[in-house]
Short mmCIF file of C-alpha atoms in Angstrom, two decimals:
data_model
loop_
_atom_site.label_atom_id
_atom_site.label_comp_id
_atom_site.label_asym_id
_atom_site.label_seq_id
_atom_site.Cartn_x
_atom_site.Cartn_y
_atom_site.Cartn_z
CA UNK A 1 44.80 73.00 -21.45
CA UNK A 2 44.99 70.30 -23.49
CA UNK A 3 45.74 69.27 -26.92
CA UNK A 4 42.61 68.87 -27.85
CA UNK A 5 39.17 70.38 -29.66
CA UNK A 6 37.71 72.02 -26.97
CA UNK A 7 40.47 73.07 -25.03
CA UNK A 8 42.16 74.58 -27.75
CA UNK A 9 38.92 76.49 -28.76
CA UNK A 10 38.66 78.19 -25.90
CA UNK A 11 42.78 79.06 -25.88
CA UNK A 12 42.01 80.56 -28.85
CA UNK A 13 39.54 82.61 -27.26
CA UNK A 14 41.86 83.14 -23.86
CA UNK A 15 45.30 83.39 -25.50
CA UNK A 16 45.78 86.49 -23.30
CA UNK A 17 46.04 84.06 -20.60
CA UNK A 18 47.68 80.73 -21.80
CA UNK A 19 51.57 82.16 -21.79
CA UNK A 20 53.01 78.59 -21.25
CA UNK A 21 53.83 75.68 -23.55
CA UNK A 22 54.89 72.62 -21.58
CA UNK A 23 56.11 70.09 -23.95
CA UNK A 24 57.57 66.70 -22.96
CA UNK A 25 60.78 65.38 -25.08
CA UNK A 26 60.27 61.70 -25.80
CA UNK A 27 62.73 59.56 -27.25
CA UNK A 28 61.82 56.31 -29.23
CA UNK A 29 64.08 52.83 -29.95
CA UNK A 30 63.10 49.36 -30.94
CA UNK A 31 66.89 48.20 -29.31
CA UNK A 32 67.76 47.17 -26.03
CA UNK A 33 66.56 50.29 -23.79
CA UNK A 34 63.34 50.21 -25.79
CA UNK A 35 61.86 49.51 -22.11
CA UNK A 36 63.62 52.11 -20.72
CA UNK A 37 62.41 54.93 -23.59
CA UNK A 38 58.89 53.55 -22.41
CA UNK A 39 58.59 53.92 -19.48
CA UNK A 40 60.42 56.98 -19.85
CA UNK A 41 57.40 58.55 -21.87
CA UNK A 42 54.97 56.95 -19.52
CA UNK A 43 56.58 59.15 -16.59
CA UNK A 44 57.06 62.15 -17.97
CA UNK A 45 53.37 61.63 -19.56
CA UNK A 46 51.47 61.77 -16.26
CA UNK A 47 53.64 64.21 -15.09
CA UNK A 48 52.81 66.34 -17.18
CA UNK A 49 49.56 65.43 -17.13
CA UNK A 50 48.99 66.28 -13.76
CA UNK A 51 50.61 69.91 -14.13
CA UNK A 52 48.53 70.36 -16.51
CA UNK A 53 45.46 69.28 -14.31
CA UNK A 54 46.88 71.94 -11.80
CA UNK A 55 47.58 75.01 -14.19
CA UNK A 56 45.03 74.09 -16.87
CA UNK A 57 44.19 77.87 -17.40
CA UNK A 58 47.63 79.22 -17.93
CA UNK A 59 49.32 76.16 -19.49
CA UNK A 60 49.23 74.32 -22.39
CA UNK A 61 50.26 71.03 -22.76
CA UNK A 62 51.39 70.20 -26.60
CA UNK A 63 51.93 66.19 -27.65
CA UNK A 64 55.31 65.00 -26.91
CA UNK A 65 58.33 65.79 -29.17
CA UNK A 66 59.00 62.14 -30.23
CA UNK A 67 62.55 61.49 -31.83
CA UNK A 68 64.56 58.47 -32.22
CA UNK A 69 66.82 58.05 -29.46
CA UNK A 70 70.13 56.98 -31.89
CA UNK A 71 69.46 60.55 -34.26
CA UNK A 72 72.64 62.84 -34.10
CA UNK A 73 72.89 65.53 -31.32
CA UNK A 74 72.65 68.38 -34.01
CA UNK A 75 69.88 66.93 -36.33
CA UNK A 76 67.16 66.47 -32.65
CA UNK A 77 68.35 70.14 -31.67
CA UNK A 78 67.32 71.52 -35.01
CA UNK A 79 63.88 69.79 -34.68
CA UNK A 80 63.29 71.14 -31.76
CA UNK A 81 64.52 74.71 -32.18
CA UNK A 82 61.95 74.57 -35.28
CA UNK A 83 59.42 73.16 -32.61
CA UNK A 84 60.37 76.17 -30.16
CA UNK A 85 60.39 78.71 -32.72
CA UNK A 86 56.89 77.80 -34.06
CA UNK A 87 55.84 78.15 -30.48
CA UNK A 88 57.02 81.79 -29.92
CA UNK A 89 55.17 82.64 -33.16
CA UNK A 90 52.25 81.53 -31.37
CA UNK A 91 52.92 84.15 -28.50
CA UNK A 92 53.86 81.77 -25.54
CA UNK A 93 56.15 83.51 -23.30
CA UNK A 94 57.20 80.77 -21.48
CA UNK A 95 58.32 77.37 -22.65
CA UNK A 96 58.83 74.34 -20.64
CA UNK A 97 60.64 71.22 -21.88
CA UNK A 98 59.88 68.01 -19.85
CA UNK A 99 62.17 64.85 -20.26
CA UNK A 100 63.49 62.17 -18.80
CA UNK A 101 66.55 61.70 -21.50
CA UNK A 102 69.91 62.80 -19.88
CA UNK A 103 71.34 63.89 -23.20
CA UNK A 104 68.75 67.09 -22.80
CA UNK A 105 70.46 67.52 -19.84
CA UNK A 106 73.77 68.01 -21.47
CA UNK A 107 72.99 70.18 -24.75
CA UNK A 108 70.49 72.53 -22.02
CA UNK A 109 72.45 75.86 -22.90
CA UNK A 110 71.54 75.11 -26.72
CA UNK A 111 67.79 74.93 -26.02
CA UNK A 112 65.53 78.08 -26.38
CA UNK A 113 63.42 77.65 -23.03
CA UNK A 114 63.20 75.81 -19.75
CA UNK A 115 64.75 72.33 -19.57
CA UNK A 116 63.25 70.39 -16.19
CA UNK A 117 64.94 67.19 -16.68
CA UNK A 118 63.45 64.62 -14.32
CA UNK A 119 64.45 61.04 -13.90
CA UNK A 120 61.97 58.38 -14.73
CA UNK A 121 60.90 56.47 -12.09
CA UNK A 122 59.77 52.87 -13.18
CA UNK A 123 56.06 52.50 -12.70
CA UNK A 124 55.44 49.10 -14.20
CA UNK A 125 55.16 47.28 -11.31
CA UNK A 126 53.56 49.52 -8.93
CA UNK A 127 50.24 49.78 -7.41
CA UNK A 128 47.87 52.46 -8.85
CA UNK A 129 47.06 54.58 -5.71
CA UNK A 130 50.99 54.44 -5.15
CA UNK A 131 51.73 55.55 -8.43
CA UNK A 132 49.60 58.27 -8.12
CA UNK A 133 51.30 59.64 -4.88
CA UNK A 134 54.47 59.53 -6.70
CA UNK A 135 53.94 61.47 -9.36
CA UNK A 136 52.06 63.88 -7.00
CA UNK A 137 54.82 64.90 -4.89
CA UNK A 138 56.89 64.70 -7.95
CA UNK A 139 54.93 67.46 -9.44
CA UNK A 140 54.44 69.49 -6.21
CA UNK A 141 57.72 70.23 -6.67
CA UNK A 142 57.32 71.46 -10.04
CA UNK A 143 54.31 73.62 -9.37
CA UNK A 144 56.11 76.11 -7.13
CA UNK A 145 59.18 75.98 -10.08
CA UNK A 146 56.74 77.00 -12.63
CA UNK A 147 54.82 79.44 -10.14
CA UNK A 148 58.10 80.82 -9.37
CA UNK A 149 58.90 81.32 -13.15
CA UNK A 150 55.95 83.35 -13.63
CA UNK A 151 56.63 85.34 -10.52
CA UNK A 152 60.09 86.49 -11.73
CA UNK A 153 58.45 87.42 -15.45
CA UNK A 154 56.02 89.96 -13.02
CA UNK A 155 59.00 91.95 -11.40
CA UNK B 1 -10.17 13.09 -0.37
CA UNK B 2 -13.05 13.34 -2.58
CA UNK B 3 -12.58 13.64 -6.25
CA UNK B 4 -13.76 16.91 -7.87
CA UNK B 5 -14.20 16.56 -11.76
CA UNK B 6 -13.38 20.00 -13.24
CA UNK B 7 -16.27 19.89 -15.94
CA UNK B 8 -14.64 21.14 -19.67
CA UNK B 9 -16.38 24.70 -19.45
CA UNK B 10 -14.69 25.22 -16.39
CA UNK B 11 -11.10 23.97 -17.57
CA UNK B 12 -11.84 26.37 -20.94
CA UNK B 13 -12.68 29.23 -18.12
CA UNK B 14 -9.69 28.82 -15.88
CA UNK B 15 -6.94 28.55 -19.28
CA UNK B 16 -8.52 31.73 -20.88
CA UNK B 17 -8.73 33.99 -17.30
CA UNK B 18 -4.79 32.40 -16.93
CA UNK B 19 -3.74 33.19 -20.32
CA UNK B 20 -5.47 36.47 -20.81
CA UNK B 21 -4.09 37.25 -17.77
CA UNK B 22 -0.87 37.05 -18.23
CA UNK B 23 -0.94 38.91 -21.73
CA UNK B 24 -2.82 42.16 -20.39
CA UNK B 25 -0.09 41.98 -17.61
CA UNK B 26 2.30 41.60 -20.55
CA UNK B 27 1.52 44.69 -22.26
CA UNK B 28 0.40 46.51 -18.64
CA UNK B 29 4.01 45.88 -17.09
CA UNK B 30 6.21 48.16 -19.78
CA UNK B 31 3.55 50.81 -19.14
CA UNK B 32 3.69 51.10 -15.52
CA UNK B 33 7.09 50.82 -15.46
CA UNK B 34 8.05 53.97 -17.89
CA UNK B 35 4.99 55.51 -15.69
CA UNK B 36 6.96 55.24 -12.61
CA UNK B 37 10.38 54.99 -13.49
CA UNK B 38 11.15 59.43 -12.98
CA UNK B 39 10.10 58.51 -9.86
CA UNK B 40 12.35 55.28 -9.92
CA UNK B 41 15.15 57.38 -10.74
CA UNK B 42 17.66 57.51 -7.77
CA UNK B 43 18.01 60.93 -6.61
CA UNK B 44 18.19 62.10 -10.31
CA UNK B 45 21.57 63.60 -8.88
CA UNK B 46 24.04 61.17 -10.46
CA UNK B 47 25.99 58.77 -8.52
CA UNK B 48 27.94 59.42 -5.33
CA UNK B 49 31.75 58.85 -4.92
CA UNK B 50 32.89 57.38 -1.60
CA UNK B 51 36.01 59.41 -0.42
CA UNK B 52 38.83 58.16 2.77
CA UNK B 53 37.68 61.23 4.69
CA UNK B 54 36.24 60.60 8.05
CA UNK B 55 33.30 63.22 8.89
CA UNK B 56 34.40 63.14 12.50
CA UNK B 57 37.92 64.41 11.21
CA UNK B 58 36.82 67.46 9.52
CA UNK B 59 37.66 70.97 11.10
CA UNK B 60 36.69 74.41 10.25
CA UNK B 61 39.74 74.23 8.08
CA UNK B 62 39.38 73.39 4.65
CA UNK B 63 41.12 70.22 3.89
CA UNK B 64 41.96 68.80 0.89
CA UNK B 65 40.35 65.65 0.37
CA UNK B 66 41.19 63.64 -3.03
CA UNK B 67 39.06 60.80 -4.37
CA UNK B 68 39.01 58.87 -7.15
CA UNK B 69 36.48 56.69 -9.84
CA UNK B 70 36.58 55.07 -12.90
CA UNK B 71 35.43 57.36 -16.00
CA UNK B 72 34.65 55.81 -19.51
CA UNK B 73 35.86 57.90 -22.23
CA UNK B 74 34.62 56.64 -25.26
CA UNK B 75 36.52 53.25 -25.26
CA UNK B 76 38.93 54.33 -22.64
CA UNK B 77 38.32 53.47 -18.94
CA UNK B 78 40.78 55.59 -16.99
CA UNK B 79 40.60 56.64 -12.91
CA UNK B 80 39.95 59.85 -12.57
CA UNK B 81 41.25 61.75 -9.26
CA UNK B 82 39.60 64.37 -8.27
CA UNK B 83 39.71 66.96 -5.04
CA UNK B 84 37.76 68.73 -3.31
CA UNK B 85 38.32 71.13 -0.07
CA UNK B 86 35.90 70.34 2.95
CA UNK B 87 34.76 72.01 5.89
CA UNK B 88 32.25 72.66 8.26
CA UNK B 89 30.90 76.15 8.47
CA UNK B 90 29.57 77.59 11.73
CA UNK B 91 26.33 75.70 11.49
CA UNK B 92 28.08 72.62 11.56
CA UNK B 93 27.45 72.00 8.03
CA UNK B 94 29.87 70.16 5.71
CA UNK B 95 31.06 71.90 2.79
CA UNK B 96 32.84 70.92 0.03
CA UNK B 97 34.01 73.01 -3.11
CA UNK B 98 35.59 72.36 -5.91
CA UNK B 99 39.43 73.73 -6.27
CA UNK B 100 38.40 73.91 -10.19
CA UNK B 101 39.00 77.86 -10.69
CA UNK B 102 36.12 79.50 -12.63
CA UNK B 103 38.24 81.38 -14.35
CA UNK B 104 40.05 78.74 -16.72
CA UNK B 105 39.99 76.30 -14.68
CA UNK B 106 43.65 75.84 -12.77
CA UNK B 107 43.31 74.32 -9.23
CA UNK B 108 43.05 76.81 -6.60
CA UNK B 109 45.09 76.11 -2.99
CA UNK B 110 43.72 77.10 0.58
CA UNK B 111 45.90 79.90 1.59
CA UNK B 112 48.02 79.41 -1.31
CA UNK B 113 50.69 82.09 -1.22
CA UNK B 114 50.54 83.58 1.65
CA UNK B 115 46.83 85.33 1.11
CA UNK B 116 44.89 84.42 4.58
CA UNK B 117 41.82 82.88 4.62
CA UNK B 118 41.44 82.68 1.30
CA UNK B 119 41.33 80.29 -1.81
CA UNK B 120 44.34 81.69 -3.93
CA UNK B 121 44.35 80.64 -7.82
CA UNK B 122 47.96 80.89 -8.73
CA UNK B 123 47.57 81.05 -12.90
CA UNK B 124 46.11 84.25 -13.00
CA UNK B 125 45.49 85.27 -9.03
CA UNK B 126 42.04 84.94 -8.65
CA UNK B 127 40.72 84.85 -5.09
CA UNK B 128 38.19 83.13 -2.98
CA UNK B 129 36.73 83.71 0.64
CA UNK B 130 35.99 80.17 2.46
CA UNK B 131 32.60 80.38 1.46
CA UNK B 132 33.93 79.67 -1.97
CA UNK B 133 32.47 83.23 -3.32
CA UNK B 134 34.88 84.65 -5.66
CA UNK B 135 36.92 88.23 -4.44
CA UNK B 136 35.60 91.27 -6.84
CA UNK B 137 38.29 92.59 -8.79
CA UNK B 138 40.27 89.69 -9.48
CA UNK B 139 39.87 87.29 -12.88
CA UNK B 140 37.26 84.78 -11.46
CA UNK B 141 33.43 86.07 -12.05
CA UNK B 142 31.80 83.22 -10.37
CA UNK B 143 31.79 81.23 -6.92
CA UNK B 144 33.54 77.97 -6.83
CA UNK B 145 31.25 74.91 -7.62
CA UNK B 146 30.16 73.33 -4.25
CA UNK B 147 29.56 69.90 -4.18
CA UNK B 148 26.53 67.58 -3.04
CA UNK B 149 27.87 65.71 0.30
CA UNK B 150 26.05 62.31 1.83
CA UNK B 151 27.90 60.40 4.76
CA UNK B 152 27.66 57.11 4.89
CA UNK B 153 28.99 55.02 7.71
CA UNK B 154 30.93 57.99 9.02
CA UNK B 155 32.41 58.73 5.74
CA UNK B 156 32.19 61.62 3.75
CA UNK B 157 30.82 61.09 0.25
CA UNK B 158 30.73 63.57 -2.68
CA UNK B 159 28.42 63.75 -5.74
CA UNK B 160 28.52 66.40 -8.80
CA UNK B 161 29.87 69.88 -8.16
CA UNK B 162 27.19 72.25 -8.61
CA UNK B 163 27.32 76.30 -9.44
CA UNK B 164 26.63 78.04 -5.76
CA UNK B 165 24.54 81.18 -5.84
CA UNK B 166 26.38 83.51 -3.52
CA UNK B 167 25.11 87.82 -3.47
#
């Protein structure tokens, strides 16, 4: 579902069956890898988009967790721990973090849920029908991680 | 040629027929028009969305068959992708459903998981036979949406997926 009035109407009606929060982790700069934090969010963005196309009954897909890419290691982990705790008040069992940021990739034993850390692909210059293939097989991948998840929460 | 003097009664006669004329047809034109236009109407079934599928290519396999159009969201023009599985049943029809679950709407997957024959719905486990009708006792309380096929010049084309009515 998405992050929006009628899909979150009916979660609110379903939340027996929405369990997962998929949240992509966006960072933001105005220096020199300004492109690179773009196009970053622009991948991870129809990634996610597309899961969410796929498990639109069980997931939900929340707006990106923006932050500024210089911010200290300790100050982007509390904001996000806030983030994931406010998320298991709302009675998600499952929580997936998307990014494309390596430094996720290094703090992952200090987050509270699933880190899928992807690299970002560039997409700028790519042909639409392309693009879309890319990000399919991309998230083809993902679908049988996440369906996996949920099979190992059954047994 | 001879010379035929149109006498001034008959020029008055010929401007008033021309210009009365042309204002009844004026005001007759709108009418007729919103008279006829339900019948104008193309179909009345919306438009229909040309897909890469080949009819001569289809089996009695469901395949997945993804095609895509432009949508206008308020301001926003975005291409919107959308699937559908197709199939011809014994009679030789073509079928095409909808993967959208009825349940909450995942994507379902021919023969996802393992379960034979069926359309599997991995969220929540819903099940479909081919025809689309959903498996009693699992979440799903409706068929999948089928929807309206055309071919045109050997391609398959797909319109709006409608509700199927399956005892």
């Amino acid at each position: 579902m998405n992050w929006n009035g009628k899909d979150t109407e009916s979660f609110q009606q379903q939340k027996e069956y929405v369990d997962t929060a998929l949240v992509p982790l966006v960072p933001i700069s105005f220096e020199s890898d300004m492109k690179e934090t773009a196009s970053q969010h622009e991948f991870v963005q129809l990634l996610t988009m597309l899961l969410e196309k796929q498990f639109k009954g069980r997931i939900l897909l929340i707006p990106p967790f923006t932050y500024i890419k210089q911010q200290e290691e300790e100050e982007k982990l509390a904001a996000l721990k806030r983030w994931s705790d406010e998320i298991d008040n709302a009675g998600f069992k499952h929580k997936l973090f998307f990014t494309s940021d390596s430094n996720w990739k290094l703090a992952e034993d200090k987050i509270d849920g699933s880190l899928v850390w992807v690299p970002a692909v560039p997409l700028e210059h790519m042909e639409d029908s392309y693009k879309y293939s890319l990000i399919e097989d991309q998230a083809k991948q993902f679908v049988n991680i996440i369906v996996h998840k949920w099979q190992q929460d059954l047994s | 040629m001879s010379k035929q003097p149109v006498s001034r009664r008959q020029f008055l006669n010929y401007t008033l027929t021309g210009v009365g004329g042309f204002m009844a047809a004026g005001m007759l034109m709108p009418m007729v028009r919103f008279a006829i236009d339900p019948v104008l109407a193309h179909g009345g079934k919306g438009e229909y969305h040309t897909t890469k599928q080949k009819v001569d290519e289809l089996s009695t396999k469901p395949t997945r068959v993804d095609f895509s159009y432009e949508q206008k969201d308020a301001w926003y023009t975005s291409e919107v992708t959308q699937t559908a599985w197709v199939y011809k049943n014994e009679k030789g029809e073509i079928v095409a459903l909808s993967p959208v679950c009825k349940h909450l709407g995942c994507t379902v997957d021919w023969e996802g998981s393992g379960h034979k024959s069926q359309f599997y719905c991995p969220c929540h486990g819903g099940l479909y036979e081919k025809s689309g009708k959903n498996v009693p006792g699992t979440p799903p309380t409706r068929p999948l949406d089928r929807y309206q096929t055309k071919v045109k010049d050997g391609f398959l084309q797909l319109g709006k997926p409608e509700p199927q009515d399956i005892a």
